C-alpha angles and dihedrals in degrees: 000000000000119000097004090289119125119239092352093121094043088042090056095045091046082053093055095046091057096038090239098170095186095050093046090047086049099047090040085050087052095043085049099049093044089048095046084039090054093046102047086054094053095042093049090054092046089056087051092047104043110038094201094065104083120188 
């Protein structure tokens, strides 16, 4: 379970083992939106909570 979402590590790791390319760009697109989603979340609350951190 990564990311709280169900099979998506073994998925990945099924995909790997048979070499299927579409299913490993789409599971590496979802991983990267989820990671840049996370940190612009967490660098636009930095910025409210400490007023010396300007975006």
């Amino acid at each position: 379970k990564t990311f709280s979402i169900e099979g998506i590590g073994l998925l990945l790791l099924e995909s790997v083992i048979s070499k299927d390319m579409t299913m490993i760009q789409g599971i590496v697109v979802v991983y990267a939106t989820i990671i840049v989603s996370v940190s612009l979340v967490i660098d636009i609350l930095g910025a409210m909570v400490d007023p010396r951190i300007r975006l």
